[in-house]
Short mmCIF file of C-alpha atoms in Angstrom, two decimals:
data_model
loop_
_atom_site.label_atom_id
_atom_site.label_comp_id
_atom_site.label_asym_id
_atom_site.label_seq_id
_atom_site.Cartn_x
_atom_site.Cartn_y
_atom_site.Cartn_z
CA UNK A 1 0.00 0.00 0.00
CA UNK A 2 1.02 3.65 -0.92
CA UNK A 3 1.93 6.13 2.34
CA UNK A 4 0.08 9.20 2.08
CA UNK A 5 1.73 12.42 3.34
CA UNK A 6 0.02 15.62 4.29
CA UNK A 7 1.64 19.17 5.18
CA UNK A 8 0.08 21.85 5.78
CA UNK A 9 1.16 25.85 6.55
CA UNK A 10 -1.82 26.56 8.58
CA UNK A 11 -2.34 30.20 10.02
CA UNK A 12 -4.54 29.29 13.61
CA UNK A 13 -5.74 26.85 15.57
CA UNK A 14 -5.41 24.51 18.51
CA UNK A 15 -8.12 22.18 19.95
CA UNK A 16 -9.23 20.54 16.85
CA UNK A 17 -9.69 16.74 15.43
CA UNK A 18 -10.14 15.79 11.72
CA UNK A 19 -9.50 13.37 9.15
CA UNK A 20 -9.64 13.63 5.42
CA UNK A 21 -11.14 11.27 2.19
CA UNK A 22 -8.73 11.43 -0.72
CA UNK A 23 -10.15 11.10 -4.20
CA UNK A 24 -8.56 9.78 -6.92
CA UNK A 25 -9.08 8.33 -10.71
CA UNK A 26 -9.31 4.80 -9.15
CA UNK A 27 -11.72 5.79 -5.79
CA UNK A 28 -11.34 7.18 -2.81
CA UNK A 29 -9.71 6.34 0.22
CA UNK A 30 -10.19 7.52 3.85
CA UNK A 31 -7.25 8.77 6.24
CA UNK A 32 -7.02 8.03 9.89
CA UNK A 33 -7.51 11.00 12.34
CA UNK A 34 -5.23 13.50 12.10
CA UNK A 35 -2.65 13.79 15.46
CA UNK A 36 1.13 13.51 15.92
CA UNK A 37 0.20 12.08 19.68
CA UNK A 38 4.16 13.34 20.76
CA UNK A 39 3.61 16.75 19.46
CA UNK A 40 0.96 19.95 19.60
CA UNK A 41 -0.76 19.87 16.30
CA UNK A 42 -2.16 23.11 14.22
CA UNK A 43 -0.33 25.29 16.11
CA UNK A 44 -0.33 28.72 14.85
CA UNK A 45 2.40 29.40 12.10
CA UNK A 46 4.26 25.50 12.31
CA UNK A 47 3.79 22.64 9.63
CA UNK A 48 2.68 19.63 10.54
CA UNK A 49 2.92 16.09 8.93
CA UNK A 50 0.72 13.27 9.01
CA UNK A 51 1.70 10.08 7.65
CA UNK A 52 -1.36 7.24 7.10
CA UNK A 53 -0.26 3.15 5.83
CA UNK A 54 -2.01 0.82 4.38
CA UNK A 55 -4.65 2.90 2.59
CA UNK A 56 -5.75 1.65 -0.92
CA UNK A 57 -4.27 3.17 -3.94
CA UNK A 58 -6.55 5.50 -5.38
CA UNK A 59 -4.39 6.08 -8.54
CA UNK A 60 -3.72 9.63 -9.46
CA UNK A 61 -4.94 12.04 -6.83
CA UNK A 62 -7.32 14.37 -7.69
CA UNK A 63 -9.16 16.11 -4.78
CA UNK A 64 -9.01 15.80 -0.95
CA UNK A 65 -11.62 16.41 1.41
CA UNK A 66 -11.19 17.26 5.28
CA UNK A 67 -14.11 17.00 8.09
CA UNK A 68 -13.71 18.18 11.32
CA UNK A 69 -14.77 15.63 13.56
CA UNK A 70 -14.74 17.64 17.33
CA UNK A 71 -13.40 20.53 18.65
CA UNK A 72 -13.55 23.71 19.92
CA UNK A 73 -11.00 26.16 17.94
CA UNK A 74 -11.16 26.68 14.14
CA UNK A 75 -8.57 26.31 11.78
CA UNK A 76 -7.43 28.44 8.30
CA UNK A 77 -4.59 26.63 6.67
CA UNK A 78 -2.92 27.91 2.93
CA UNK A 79 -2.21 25.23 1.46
CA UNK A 80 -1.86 20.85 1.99
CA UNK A 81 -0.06 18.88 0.35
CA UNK A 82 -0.50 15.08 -0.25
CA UNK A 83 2.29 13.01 -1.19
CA UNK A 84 1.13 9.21 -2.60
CA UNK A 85 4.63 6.98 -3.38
CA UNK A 86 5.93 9.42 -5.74
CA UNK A 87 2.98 11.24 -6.81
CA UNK A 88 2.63 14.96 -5.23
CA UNK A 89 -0.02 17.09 -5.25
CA UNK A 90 -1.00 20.15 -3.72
CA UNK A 91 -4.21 21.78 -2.59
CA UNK A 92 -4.61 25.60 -1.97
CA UNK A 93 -7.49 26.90 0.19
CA UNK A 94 -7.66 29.65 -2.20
CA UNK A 95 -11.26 31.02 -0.92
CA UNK A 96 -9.44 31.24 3.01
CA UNK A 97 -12.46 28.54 4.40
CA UNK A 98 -11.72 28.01 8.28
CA UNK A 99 -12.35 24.55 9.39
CA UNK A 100 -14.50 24.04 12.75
CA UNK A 101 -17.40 22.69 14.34
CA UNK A 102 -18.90 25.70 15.21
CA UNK A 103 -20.75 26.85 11.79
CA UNK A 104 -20.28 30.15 13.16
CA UNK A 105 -16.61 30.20 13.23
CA UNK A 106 -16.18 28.05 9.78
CA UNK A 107 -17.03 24.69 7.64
CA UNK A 108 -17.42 21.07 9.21
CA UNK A 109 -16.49 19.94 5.76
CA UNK A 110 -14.23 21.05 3.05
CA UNK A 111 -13.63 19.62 -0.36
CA UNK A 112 -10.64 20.95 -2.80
CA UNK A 113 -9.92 19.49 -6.21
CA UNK A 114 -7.58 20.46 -8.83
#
């Protein structure tokens, strides 16, 4: 199985849990949550990386989706890249949609496609 990457220049956020599908031209696959358990996640103005095994291959990648699962922050992040073997590809958040589970404060659900 291809190991999916994700990194991610996010601007704020702290107390938040989500995972991620990732479309492709041979299905979709979905990600584990996202958490580094050794270090503080989405803190403001650090990259993170996630790494997920044994997800399916989903062939070239062509849009990812993240849902924020619980919470009680939001999150704005530029740009998240996804790394499958040796294929790259990365997503901008372009329109500046904050993540959180307040509807107030942002989406519960985001997708981005090329």
């Amino acid at each position: 199985m291809d190991r999916k990457q994700w990194y991610q220049r996010r601007v704020r956020a702290d107390g938040i849990v989500l995972m991620s599908y990732i479309y492709g031209t041979k299905g979709a696959t979905m990600t584990g949550i996202f958490d580094n358990s050794e270090l503080d996640d989405f803190e403001k103005g650090k990259s993170d990386k996630f790494e997920f095994t044994d997800m399916k291959n989903m062939g070239t990648i062509k849009c990812i989706a993240l849902r924020v699962l619980v919470g009680d922050d939001s999150w704005l992040f530029n740009n998240m890249t996804v790394t499958c073997g040796s294929k790259v590809k990365t997503f901008a958040n372009s329109n500046s949609e904050w993540l959180s589970t307040d509807s107030r404060e942002g989406l519960t659900f985001l997708k981005l496609c090329d």
